[in-house]
Amino acid sequence: VEAVVQARGDGLAAVKQRLEQLYQQDSSAHIDVPPDDRVREAMDIAGLLDQNTEEVHSVLRALNGEYILPEAGGDLLRDGAGVLPTGRNIHALDPYRMPGAAALQRGVAVAESILESHKAANNGVLPQTVSVNLWGLDAIKTKGESVAIVLQLVGARPLREGTGRIARFELVPLEELGRPRIDVLCNMSGIFRDSFQNVVELLDDLFRRAAEADEPPEMNFIRAHSSAMTSDGLENSSARLFSNPAGDYGSMVNERVGAGSWEDGKELGDTWASRNSFSYGRGSERGAARPEVLQALLKTTDRVVQEVDSVEYGLTDIQEYYANTGALKKAAENARGGKKVGCSVVEAFGDNPQAQELEQVLRLEYRSKLLNPKWAEAMANQGSGGAYEISQRMTAAIGWGGTAGFAEDWVFDQAAETYALDEKMAAKLQKANPQAFNNVVKRLLEAEGRGMWKADADMLKRLQTLYAESDALLEGV
């Protein structure tokens, strides 16, 4: 970046020369100068970024009633330089062309990596059912990568019209697929459900045809499970797309965690299941309550898949992740009598399609954010807003402990030492946002009280004293 910024105006040779100088200055670096095409690409991107003044010009043109050039929006890291320059009249995507070509390619790679990882951890056995979260904003940003993951798991591909629009999802022949069709429980956010009705109908049609396909049950888990449900007298046994009641949103799990109104993790899983037992699809299937079908699918769910679509936030930053992904995992474990269910987390940015296990991602995020001294100091220096962000992540830590069972002592030990027992930090948070500081201490005590954390007796006593003093300050005593 430095070389391109400093020498781009003097041409390709100057940029390469500056790169060589910078590499030589770092004696620990043994890096070859990138090939010419990569350097040119970097120079082109820098040039496009320099055109950000077009944003102001376009606003002025819009205010004057003039024409603004349209362009599909996207992410520079994922979609490349085509999203630049900024300042154009962007639109998200055409839902009738979802998944897009890049999303389809990545979705295939991601799905196969998930299956291979699962087999490696389970003596070569494939998952019977995989639960995939379909979120609206993720789908918009990635142009439908989560949908592509579903298609590859099932063994299907888009069939496009001459205009490029998708007419249906066709089943790939088993001979070509080379493995059984995996059953998929699709958990849709309210935004996805409401924004992509055409995709919902195409997927519903796919699952119905897969359930009726003349294929051996051992090679088609959708057919096997649907046949079993039909034998048990369940209606619409091919229903696979579930969400909240029509017009309603959210699992309510984060509300319960925030209020502390739950006894154990099983309750949180049950809350998720009761809020997401409504089926969607073609015809009149617009939020039909099918809790029995959902429970049957949860009983066969071996793995949950969640995409993270941004470099700016992750699983520990937003309450909805534990309230949906974690709670779905817990609901499946409830249905399976407590048997552990795996969870794959996929980064939808960058080139790496390999999924990571949930626990691995949580450990990395806690170390790099909440327990990172630089992050902690930066947040505290932001005043009330920064203290609030710290407080929210402490609540999320309780949420992940309650839903996914992720509760490791080192997380709460270091959180207590960083935010509560460090006098300088505690005073800063208390002054900036006394409610947020009170919540930090409260969540630490809650973690100990719920058995998520084995706190040292002296540390626990100090936290109890801090909480009493903070509470008294808030009450004005």
CSV table of C-alpha atoms in Angstrom, one decimal:
chain,number,residue,atom,x,y,z
A,1,VAL,CA,0.0,0.0,0.0
A,2,GLU,CA,2.8,2.4,1.0
A,3,ALA,CA,4.7,1.8,-2.3
A,4,VAL,CA,1.6,2.3,-4.4
A,5,VAL,CA,0.6,5.5,-2.6
A,6,GLN,CA,4.1,7.0,-2.8
A,7,ALA,CA,5.2,6.0,-6.3
A,8,ARG,CA,2.0,5.4,-8.4
A,9,GLY,CA,2.3,8.7,-10.2
A,10,ASP,CA,5.7,7.7,-11.6
A,11,GLY,CA,4.6,4.5,-13.2
A,12,LEU,CA,4.9,0.7,-12.7
A,13,ALA,CA,8.7,0.6,-12.6
A,14,ALA,CA,8.8,3.2,-9.8
A,15,VAL,CA,6.3,1.3,-7.7
A,16,LYS,CA,8.3,-1.9,-8.1
A,17,GLN,CA,11.5,-0.2,-7.2
A,18,ARG,CA,9.9,1.3,-4.0
A,19,LEU,CA,8.6,-2.2,-3.1
A,20,GLU,CA,12.1,-3.6,-3.3
A,21,GLN,CA,13.4,-0.8,-1.1
A,22,LEU,CA,10.7,-1.4,1.5
A,23,TYR,CA,11.4,-5.2,1.5
A,24,GLN,CA,15.1,-4.6,1.9
A,25,GLN,CA,14.5,-2.3,4.9
A,26,ASP,CA,12.8,-5.2,6.7
A,27,SER,CA,15.6,-7.8,7.3
A,28,SER,CA,13.1,-10.4,8.5
A,29,ALA,CA,11.1,-10.2,5.3
A,30,HIS,CA,11.9,-12.6,2.5
A,31,ILE,CA,9.2,-11.6,0.0
A,32,ASP,CA,9.4,-11.5,-3.8
A,33,VAL,CA,8.1,-8.4,-5.6
A,34,PRO,CA,4.6,-9.3,-6.9
A,35,PRO,CA,4.3,-9.8,-10.7
A,36,ASP,CA,3.5,-6.9,-12.9
A,37,ASP,CA,-0.2,-7.7,-13.3
A,38,ARG,CA,-0.7,-7.7,-9.5
A,39,VAL,CA,1.1,-4.4,-9.1
A,40,ARG,CA,-0.9,-2.8,-12.0
A,41,GLU,CA,-4.1,-4.1,-10.4
A,42,ALA,CA,-3.1,-2.4,-7.1
A,43,MET,CA,-2.3,0.8,-9.0
A,44,ASP,CA,-5.7,0.7,-10.7
A,45,ILE,CA,-7.6,0.2,-7.5
A,46,ALA,CA,-5.7,3.1,-5.9
A,47,GLY,CA,-6.7,5.3,-8.8
A,48,LEU,CA,-10.3,4.3,-8.4
A,49,LEU,CA,-10.2,5.0,-4.7
A,50,ASP,CA,-8.9,8.4,-5.5
A,51,GLN,CA,-12.1,9.1,-7.3
A,52,ASN,CA,-14.1,9.2,-4.0
A,53,THR,CA,-14.7,12.9,-4.7
A,54,GLU,CA,-17.4,11.6,-7.1
A,55,GLU,CA,-19.6,11.0,-4.0
A,56,VAL,CA,-19.9,14.8,-3.4
A,57,HIS,CA,-20.4,15.5,-7.1
A,58,SER,CA,-23.1,12.9,-7.4
A,59,VAL,CA,-25.0,14.3,-4.4
A,60,LEU,CA,-24.9,17.7,-6.0
A,61,ARG,CA,-26.1,16.3,-9.3
A,62,ALA,CA,-28.9,14.4,-7.5
A,63,LEU,CA,-30.0,17.6,-5.8
A,64,ASN,CA,-30.1,19.3,-9.2
A,65,GLY,CA,-32.3,16.5,-10.6
A,66,GLU,CA,-29.6,15.2,-12.9
A,67,TYR,CA,-28.8,11.6,-13.9
A,68,ILE,CA,-26.5,9.4,-11.6
A,69,LEU,CA,-24.9,6.4,-13.2
A,70,PRO,CA,-26.2,3.2,-11.7
A,71,GLU,CA,-24.1,0.3,-10.6
A,72,ALA,CA,-24.5,-2.8,-8.4
A,73,GLY,CA,-23.0,-2.4,-4.9
A,74,GLY,CA,-20.6,-4.8,-3.3
A,75,ASP,CA,-17.6,-5.4,-1.2
A,76,LEU,CA,-14.1,-4.5,-2.5
A,77,LEU,CA,-12.5,-7.5,-0.8
A,78,ARG,CA,-15.1,-9.9,-2.1
A,79,ASP,CA,-16.3,-8.5,-5.4
A,80,GLY,CA,-13.2,-6.8,-6.6
A,81,ALA,CA,-12.5,-3.4,-8.2
A,82,GLY,CA,-15.8,-3.5,-10.1
A,83,VAL,CA,-17.5,-1.9,-7.1
A,84,LEU,CA,-15.4,1.2,-7.6
A,85,PRO,CA,-15.5,4.1,-8.0
A,86,THR,CA,-17.9,5.1,-5.3
A,87,GLY,CA,-20.5,7.9,-5.9
A,88,ARG,CA,-22.7,6.0,-8.2
A,89,ASN,CA,-26.4,5.1,-7.8
A,90,ILE,CA,-25.9,1.6,-6.4
A,91,HIS,CA,-28.5,-1.1,-6.2
A,92,ALA,CA,-28.1,-4.3,-4.1
A,93,LEU,CA,-28.8,-7.2,-6.5
A,94,ASP,CA,-31.4,-8.8,-8.8
A,95,PRO,CA,-33.0,-11.4,-6.6
A,96,TYR,CA,-34.0,-13.3,-9.7
A,97,ARG,CA,-30.4,-14.0,-10.5
A,98,MET,CA,-29.4,-15.1,-7.0
A,99,PRO,CA,-27.1,-16.8,-6.4
A,100,GLY,CA,-24.7,-14.9,-8.6
A,101,ALA,CA,-21.7,-16.6,-10.4
A,102,ALA,CA,-19.1,-15.7,-7.8
A,103,ALA,CA,-21.4,-16.7,-4.9
A,104,LEU,CA,-22.2,-20.0,-6.6
A,105,GLN,CA,-18.5,-20.8,-7.1
A,106,ARG,CA,-17.7,-20.0,-3.5
A,107,GLY,CA,-20.8,-21.8,-2.1
A,108,VAL,CA,-19.8,-25.0,-3.8
A,109,ALA,CA,-16.3,-24.8,-2.2
A,110,VAL,CA,-17.7,-23.9,1.2
A,111,ALA,CA,-20.3,-26.7,1.3
A,112,GLU,CA,-17.7,-29.3,0.2
A,113,SER,CA,-15.2,-28.1,2.9
A,114,ILE,CA,-17.9,-28.3,5.5
A,115,LEU,CA,-18.7,-31.9,4.5
A,116,GLU,CA,-15.0,-32.9,4.5
A,117,SER,CA,-14.4,-31.3,7.9
A,118,HIS,CA,-17.4,-33.0,9.3
A,119,LYS,CA,-16.3,-36.4,7.9
A,120,ALA,CA,-12.8,-35.9,9.3
A,121,ALA,CA,-14.2,-35.3,12.8
A,122,ASN,CA,-16.8,-38.1,12.7
A,123,ASN,CA,-15.0,-41.2,11.4
A,124,GLY,CA,-15.8,-40.5,7.7
A,125,VAL,CA,-19.6,-40.2,8.3
A,126,LEU,CA,-21.5,-37.5,6.4
A,127,PRO,CA,-24.1,-35.3,8.3
A,128,GLN,CA,-27.7,-36.4,7.8
A,129,THR,CA,-29.0,-32.8,8.1
A,130,VAL,CA,-27.2,-29.5,8.1
A,131,SER,CA,-29.0,-26.3,9.3
A,132,VAL,CA,-28.1,-23.3,7.3
A,133,ASN,CA,-28.9,-19.7,8.4
A,134,LEU,CA,-30.2,-17.6,5.5
A,135,TRP,CA,-29.9,-13.9,6.5
A,136,GLY,CA,-31.1,-11.1,4.3
A,137,LEU,CA,-28.2,-8.7,4.6
A,138,ASP,CA,-25.7,-11.5,4.2
A,139,ALA,CA,-27.5,-12.6,1.0
A,140,ILE,CA,-27.4,-9.1,-0.3
A,141,LYS,CA,-23.8,-8.5,0.4
A,142,THR,CA,-22.6,-11.9,-1.0
A,143,LYS,CA,-25.2,-12.1,-3.8
A,144,GLY,CA,-26.6,-15.3,-2.3
A,145,GLU,CA,-23.6,-17.3,-1.1
A,146,SER,CA,-25.7,-19.0,1.7
A,147,VAL,CA,-28.2,-20.1,-0.9
A,148,ALA,CA,-25.4,-21.6,-3.0
A,149,ILE,CA,-24.2,-23.5,0.1
A,150,VAL,CA,-27.8,-25.0,0.4
A,151,LEU,CA,-27.8,-26.0,-3.3
A,152,GLN,CA,-24.5,-27.8,-3.1
A,153,LEU,CA,-25.4,-29.7,0.1
A,154,VAL,CA,-28.6,-30.9,-1.6
A,155,GLY,CA,-26.9,-31.5,-4.9
A,156,ALA,CA,-28.6,-28.9,-7.1
A,157,ARG,CA,-27.7,-26.1,-9.5
A,158,PRO,CA,-29.5,-23.1,-11.0
A,159,LEU,CA,-31.2,-23.5,-14.4
A,160,ARG,CA,-31.2,-20.1,-16.1
A,161,GLU,CA,-33.4,-18.5,-18.8
A,162,GLY,CA,-31.8,-16.8,-21.7
A,163,THR,CA,-32.0,-13.5,-19.8
A,164,GLY,CA,-29.9,-14.9,-17.0
A,165,ARG,CA,-32.8,-15.2,-14.6
A,166,ILE,CA,-33.1,-18.4,-12.6
A,167,ALA,CA,-36.1,-20.5,-13.6
A,168,ARG,CA,-35.6,-23.3,-11.1
A,169,PHE,CA,-33.0,-25.2,-9.1
A,170,GLU,CA,-32.5,-28.6,-10.8
A,171,LEU,CA,-31.2,-31.7,-9.1
A,172,VAL,CA,-27.8,-32.9,-10.1
A,173,PRO,CA,-27.9,-36.6,-10.9
A,174,LEU,CA,-26.5,-38.8,-8.1
A,175,GLU,CA,-23.9,-40.3,-10.5
A,176,GLU,CA,-22.5,-36.8,-11.1
A,177,LEU,CA,-22.8,-35.7,-7.4
A,178,GLY,CA,-20.9,-38.7,-6.2
A,179,ARG,CA,-22.4,-38.7,-2.6
A,180,PRO,CA,-25.8,-38.7,-0.9
A,181,ARG,CA,-28.0,-35.6,-0.9
A,182,ILE,CA,-27.7,-33.9,2.4
A,183,ASP,CA,-31.0,-32.7,4.0
A,184,VAL,CA,-31.0,-29.0,4.8
A,185,LEU,CA,-33.0,-27.1,7.4
A,186,CYS,CA,-33.1,-23.4,6.3
A,187,ASN,CA,-33.5,-20.9,9.1
A,188,MET,CA,-34.6,-17.6,7.5
A,189,SER,CA,-34.3,-14.2,9.0
A,190,GLY,CA,-37.4,-12.0,8.7
A,191,ILE,CA,-35.5,-9.8,6.1
A,192,PHE,CA,-34.6,-12.8,3.9
A,193,ARG,CA,-38.2,-14.2,4.2
A,194,ASP,CA,-39.7,-10.9,3.2
A,195,SER,CA,-37.2,-9.8,0.5
A,196,PHE,CA,-36.6,-13.0,-1.4
A,197,GLN,CA,-39.9,-14.7,-1.9
A,198,ASN,CA,-38.9,-15.9,-5.3
A,199,VAL,CA,-35.9,-17.7,-3.8
A,200,VAL,CA,-38.0,-19.1,-1.1
A,201,GLU,CA,-40.4,-20.6,-3.7
A,202,LEU,CA,-37.6,-22.0,-5.8
A,203,LEU,CA,-36.0,-23.7,-2.8
A,204,ASP,CA,-39.4,-25.1,-1.6
A,205,ASP,CA,-39.9,-26.5,-5.1
A,206,LEU,CA,-36.4,-28.0,-5.0
A,207,PHE,CA,-37.0,-29.7,-1.6
A,208,ARG,CA,-40.4,-31.1,-2.8
A,209,ARG,CA,-38.8,-32.6,-5.9
A,210,ALA,CA,-35.9,-34.0,-3.9
A,211,ALA,CA,-38.3,-35.6,-1.4
A,212,GLU,CA,-40.2,-37.3,-4.3
A,213,ALA,CA,-37.1,-38.3,-6.3
A,214,ASP,CA,-36.9,-41.9,-7.3
A,215,GLU,CA,-33.6,-42.5,-5.5
A,216,PRO,CA,-32.4,-44.9,-2.7
A,217,PRO,CA,-33.1,-43.4,0.7
A,218,GLU,CA,-29.5,-44.0,1.7
A,219,MET,CA,-28.4,-41.7,-1.1
A,220,ASN,CA,-31.1,-39.1,-0.5
A,221,PHE,CA,-31.5,-38.0,3.1
A,222,ILE,CA,-34.2,-35.5,2.2
A,223,ARG,CA,-36.4,-38.4,0.8
A,224,ALA,CA,-35.5,-40.6,3.7
A,225,HIS,CA,-36.5,-38.0,6.3
A,226,SER,CA,-39.6,-36.9,4.4
A,227,SER,CA,-40.8,-40.5,4.1
A,228,ALA,CA,-40.4,-41.1,7.8
A,229,MET,CA,-42.3,-37.9,8.6
A,230,THR,CA,-45.1,-38.9,6.3
A,231,SER,CA,-45.3,-42.3,7.9
A,232,ASP,CA,-45.7,-40.5,11.3
A,233,GLY,CA,-48.7,-38.6,9.9
A,234,LEU,CA,-47.0,-35.2,9.5
A,235,GLU,CA,-48.3,-32.9,6.8
A,236,ASN,CA,-46.0,-31.2,4.2
A,237,SER,CA,-43.0,-33.4,5.2
A,238,SER,CA,-40.8,-31.6,2.6
A,239,ALA,CA,-41.1,-28.3,4.4
A,240,ARG,CA,-37.5,-27.0,5.0
A,241,LEU,CA,-37.8,-23.2,5.1
A,242,PHE,CA,-38.6,-21.9,8.6
A,243,SER,CA,-38.8,-18.5,10.2
A,244,ASN,CA,-40.8,-16.4,12.6
A,245,PRO,CA,-44.6,-15.9,12.2
A,246,ALA,CA,-45.5,-13.8,9.2
A,247,GLY,CA,-44.8,-10.1,9.9
A,248,ASP,CA,-42.8,-10.9,13.0
A,249,TYR,CA,-39.0,-10.8,13.6
A,250,GLY,CA,-36.4,-12.2,16.0
A,251,SER,CA,-35.9,-15.2,18.1
A,252,MET,CA,-36.4,-13.4,21.4
A,253,VAL,CA,-33.5,-15.3,22.8
A,254,ASN,CA,-31.4,-12.1,23.2
A,255,GLU,CA,-34.2,-10.4,25.0
A,256,ARG,CA,-34.3,-13.2,27.5
A,257,VAL,CA,-30.5,-13.2,28.0
A,258,GLY,CA,-30.5,-9.4,28.4
A,259,ALA,CA,-33.2,-9.6,31.0
A,260,GLY,CA,-31.7,-12.6,32.7
A,261,SER,CA,-35.1,-14.3,32.5
A,262,TRP,CA,-34.0,-17.9,31.9
A,263,GLU,CA,-33.0,-20.9,34.1
A,264,ASP,CA,-30.9,-23.0,31.7
A,265,GLY,CA,-29.7,-23.3,28.1
A,266,LYS,CA,-32.5,-25.7,27.3
A,267,GLU,CA,-35.0,-22.8,27.8
A,268,LEU,CA,-33.1,-20.7,25.3
A,269,GLY,CA,-33.2,-23.5,22.7
A,270,ASP,CA,-36.9,-24.0,23.3
A,271,THR,CA,-37.5,-20.3,22.9
A,272,TRP,CA,-35.7,-20.3,19.5
A,273,ALA,CA,-37.8,-23.4,18.3
A,274,SER,CA,-41.1,-21.9,19.3
A,275,ARG,CA,-40.3,-18.6,17.5
A,276,ASN,CA,-39.0,-20.4,14.3
A,277,SER,CA,-41.5,-23.2,13.8
A,278,PHE,CA,-43.4,-21.5,10.9
A,279,SER,CA,-43.0,-22.9,7.4
A,280,TYR,CA,-42.7,-20.9,4.1
A,281,GLY,CA,-42.8,-21.9,0.5
A,282,ARG,CA,-45.0,-22.0,-2.6
A,283,GLY,CA,-48.8,-21.5,-2.8
A,284,SER,CA,-50.5,-21.0,0.6
A,285,GLU,CA,-47.4,-21.9,2.6
A,286,ARG,CA,-47.0,-18.5,4.2
A,287,GLY,CA,-46.1,-19.0,7.8
A,288,ALA,CA,-47.9,-22.3,8.5
A,289,ALA,CA,-47.1,-23.5,12.0
A,290,ARG,CA,-45.3,-26.9,11.7
A,291,PRO,CA,-43.5,-27.4,15.0
A,292,GLU,CA,-43.6,-31.2,14.5
A,293,VAL,CA,-41.8,-31.0,11.2
A,294,LEU,CA,-39.2,-28.6,12.7
A,295,GLN,CA,-38.5,-30.9,15.6
A,296,ALA,CA,-38.1,-33.9,13.3
A,297,LEU,CA,-35.5,-32.0,11.3
A,298,LEU,CA,-33.7,-30.8,14.4
A,299,LYS,CA,-33.5,-34.5,15.6
A,300,THR,CA,-31.4,-35.3,12.5
A,301,THR,CA,-29.4,-32.1,12.5
A,302,ASP,CA,-25.7,-32.8,12.9
A,303,ARG,CA,-24.3,-29.4,12.0
A,304,VAL,CA,-25.2,-25.7,11.9
A,305,VAL,CA,-23.7,-23.3,9.4
A,306,GLN,CA,-23.4,-19.5,9.9
A,307,GLU,CA,-21.8,-17.1,7.5
A,308,VAL,CA,-20.1,-13.9,8.7
A,309,ASP,CA,-20.2,-11.3,5.9
A,310,SER,CA,-18.1,-8.4,7.3
A,311,VAL,CA,-14.5,-7.8,8.4
A,312,GLU,CA,-15.9,-5.2,10.8
A,313,TYR,CA,-17.9,-7.3,13.2
A,314,GLY,CA,-18.1,-11.0,14.3
A,315,LEU,CA,-19.9,-13.5,16.5
A,316,THR,CA,-19.1,-11.7,19.8
A,317,ASP,CA,-20.1,-8.2,18.5
A,318,ILE,CA,-23.8,-8.7,17.8
A,319,GLN,CA,-26.4,-10.3,20.0
A,320,GLU,CA,-28.3,-11.8,17.0
A,321,TYR,CA,-25.5,-14.4,16.4
A,322,TYR,CA,-25.9,-16.2,19.7
A,323,ALA,CA,-29.6,-15.6,19.7
A,324,ASN,CA,-30.0,-17.4,16.4
A,325,THR,CA,-26.9,-19.5,15.6
A,326,GLY,CA,-26.2,-20.5,19.2
A,327,ALA,CA,-29.8,-21.0,20.1
A,328,LEU,CA,-30.4,-23.1,16.9
A,329,LYS,CA,-27.5,-25.3,18.0
A,330,LYS,CA,-29.0,-25.7,21.4
A,331,ALA,CA,-32.5,-26.4,20.0
A,332,ALA,CA,-31.0,-29.2,17.9
A,333,GLU,CA,-29.1,-30.6,20.9
A,334,ASN,CA,-32.4,-30.5,22.9
A,335,ALA,CA,-34.1,-32.5,20.1
A,336,ARG,CA,-31.3,-35.0,20.0
A,337,GLY,CA,-31.4,-35.7,23.7
A,338,GLY,CA,-28.3,-33.6,24.5
A,339,LYS,CA,-26.0,-35.0,21.8
A,340,LYS,CA,-23.5,-32.4,20.6
A,341,VAL,CA,-24.2,-30.6,17.3
A,342,GLY,CA,-21.3,-29.1,15.4
A,343,CYS,CA,-21.2,-25.5,14.1
A,344,SER,CA,-19.3,-24.3,11.1
A,345,VAL,CA,-18.5,-20.5,10.8
A,346,VAL,CA,-17.7,-19.3,7.3
A,347,GLU,CA,-16.1,-15.9,6.5
A,348,ALA,CA,-17.8,-14.6,3.3
A,349,PHE,CA,-15.0,-12.2,2.6
A,350,GLY,CA,-11.6,-13.0,1.2
A,351,ASP,CA,-10.5,-16.1,-0.8
A,352,ASN,CA,-10.5,-18.8,1.9
A,353,PRO,CA,-13.7,-21.0,1.7
A,354,GLN,CA,-12.6,-23.2,4.6
A,355,ALA,CA,-15.1,-23.2,7.5
A,356,GLN,CA,-13.9,-23.0,11.1
A,357,GLU,CA,-15.5,-24.5,14.2
A,358,LEU,CA,-17.5,-22.2,16.4
A,359,GLU,CA,-15.3,-22.6,19.4
A,360,GLN,CA,-12.2,-21.8,17.5
A,361,VAL,CA,-13.8,-18.6,16.1
A,362,LEU,CA,-15.0,-17.5,19.6
A,363,ARG,CA,-11.6,-18.0,21.1
A,364,LEU,CA,-10.0,-15.9,18.4
A,365,GLU,CA,-12.5,-13.1,18.7
A,366,TYR,CA,-12.2,-12.9,22.5
A,367,ARG,CA,-8.4,-12.7,22.3
A,368,SER,CA,-8.4,-10.2,19.5
A,369,LYS,CA,-11.2,-7.9,20.7
A,370,LEU,CA,-12.7,-8.1,24.2
A,371,LEU,CA,-9.5,-9.2,25.9
A,372,ASN,CA,-7.1,-7.3,23.7
A,373,PRO,CA,-5.5,-4.4,25.7
A,374,LYS,CA,-5.4,-2.1,22.7
A,375,TRP,CA,-9.0,-2.8,21.8
A,376,ALA,CA,-10.1,-2.3,25.5
A,377,GLU,CA,-8.2,1.0,25.8
A,378,ALA,CA,-9.6,2.3,22.4
A,379,MET,CA,-13.1,1.5,23.5
A,380,ALA,CA,-12.7,3.1,26.9
A,381,ASN,CA,-11.3,6.2,25.3
A,382,GLN,CA,-14.5,6.6,23.2
A,383,GLY,CA,-16.5,7.5,26.3
A,384,SER,CA,-20.1,6.4,26.8
A,385,GLY,CA,-20.4,4.7,23.4
A,386,GLY,CA,-17.2,2.7,23.9
A,387,ALA,CA,-18.3,1.6,27.4
A,388,TYR,CA,-21.6,0.5,25.9
A,389,GLU,CA,-19.8,-1.7,23.3
A,390,ILE,CA,-17.8,-3.4,26.1
A,391,SER,CA,-21.0,-3.9,28.1
A,392,GLN,CA,-22.8,-5.5,25.1
A,393,ARG,CA,-20.0,-7.9,24.5
A,394,MET,CA,-20.1,-9.0,28.1
A,395,THR,CA,-23.8,-9.8,27.7
A,396,ALA,CA,-23.0,-11.7,24.5
A,397,ALA,CA,-20.5,-13.8,26.5
A,398,ILE,CA,-23.4,-14.9,28.7
A,399,GLY,CA,-25.5,-15.6,25.6
A,400,TRP,CA,-22.8,-17.9,24.1
A,401,GLY,CA,-22.4,-19.6,27.4
A,402,GLY,CA,-26.1,-20.3,27.7
A,403,THR,CA,-26.8,-21.3,24.1
A,404,ALA,CA,-23.6,-22.9,22.7
A,405,GLY,CA,-22.1,-23.9,26.1
A,406,PHE,CA,-19.0,-21.9,25.4
A,407,ALA,CA,-17.8,-20.9,28.9
A,408,GLU,CA,-14.0,-20.9,29.5
A,409,ASP,CA,-12.6,-19.5,32.7
A,410,TRP,CA,-9.8,-17.5,31.0
A,411,VAL,CA,-12.3,-15.4,29.2
A,412,PHE,CA,-14.1,-14.2,32.4
A,413,ASP,CA,-10.8,-14.1,34.4
A,414,GLN,CA,-9.2,-11.7,31.9
A,415,ALA,CA,-12.5,-9.7,31.4
A,416,ALA,CA,-12.7,-9.2,35.2
A,417,GLU,CA,-9.1,-8.1,35.5
A,418,THR,CA,-9.3,-5.8,32.4
A,419,TYR,CA,-12.6,-4.0,33.0
A,420,ALA,CA,-13.6,-4.3,36.6
A,421,LEU,CA,-10.6,-4.9,38.8
A,422,ASP,CA,-8.2,-2.5,37.1
A,423,GLU,CA,-8.9,0.7,39.1
A,424,LYS,CA,-8.0,3.1,36.3
A,425,MET,CA,-10.2,1.3,33.7
A,426,ALA,CA,-13.1,0.9,36.1
A,427,ALA,CA,-13.0,4.6,37.0
A,428,LYS,CA,-13.0,5.5,33.3
A,429,LEU,CA,-16.0,3.3,32.5
A,430,GLN,CA,-17.9,4.3,35.6
A,431,LYS,CA,-17.5,8.0,34.7
A,432,ALA,CA,-18.3,7.6,31.0
A,433,ASN,CA,-21.3,5.2,31.4
A,434,PRO,CA,-22.2,4.0,34.9
A,435,GLN,CA,-25.0,1.8,33.5
A,436,ALA,CA,-22.6,0.0,31.2
A,437,PHE,CA,-20.0,-0.5,33.9
A,438,ASN,CA,-22.7,-1.9,36.2
A,439,ASN,CA,-23.7,-4.4,33.5
A,440,VAL,CA,-20.1,-5.5,33.0
A,441,VAL,CA,-19.8,-6.4,36.7
A,442,LYS,CA,-23.3,-7.9,36.8
A,443,ARG,CA,-22.5,-10.2,33.8
A,444,LEU,CA,-19.3,-11.4,35.5
A,445,LEU,CA,-21.3,-12.2,38.7
A,446,GLU,CA,-24.0,-13.9,36.5
A,447,ALA,CA,-21.4,-16.0,34.8
A,448,GLU,CA,-20.2,-17.3,38.2
A,449,GLY,CA,-23.7,-17.8,39.5
A,450,ARG,CA,-24.7,-19.8,36.4
A,451,GLY,CA,-21.7,-22.1,36.7
A,452,MET,CA,-20.0,-20.7,33.5
A,453,TRP,CA,-17.0,-19.4,35.5
A,454,LYS,CA,-15.1,-20.7,38.5
A,455,ALA,CA,-14.0,-17.4,39.9
A,456,ASP,CA,-11.4,-17.1,42.6
A,457,ALA,CA,-13.0,-16.4,46.0
A,458,ASP,CA,-11.1,-13.1,46.5
A,459,MET,CA,-11.9,-11.9,43.0
A,460,LEU,CA,-15.6,-12.8,43.5
A,461,LYS,CA,-15.7,-10.9,46.8
A,462,ARG,CA,-14.2,-7.8,45.1
A,463,LEU,CA,-16.7,-8.0,42.2
A,464,GLN,CA,-19.6,-8.2,44.7
A,465,THR,CA,-18.3,-5.1,46.5
A,466,LEU,CA,-17.9,-3.3,43.1
A,467,TYR,CA,-21.4,-4.2,42.1
A,468,ALA,CA,-23.0,-3.1,45.3
A,469,GLU,CA,-21.1,0.3,45.1
A,470,SER,CA,-22.1,0.7,41.4
A,471,ASP,CA,-25.7,-0.2,42.2
A,472,ALA,CA,-25.8,2.3,45.0
A,473,LEU,CA,-24.4,5.0,42.7
A,474,LEU,CA,-27.1,4.3,40.1
A,475,GLU,CA,-29.8,4.4,42.7
A,476,GLY,CA,-28.4,7.7,44.2
A,477,VAL,CA,-27.9,6.2,47.6
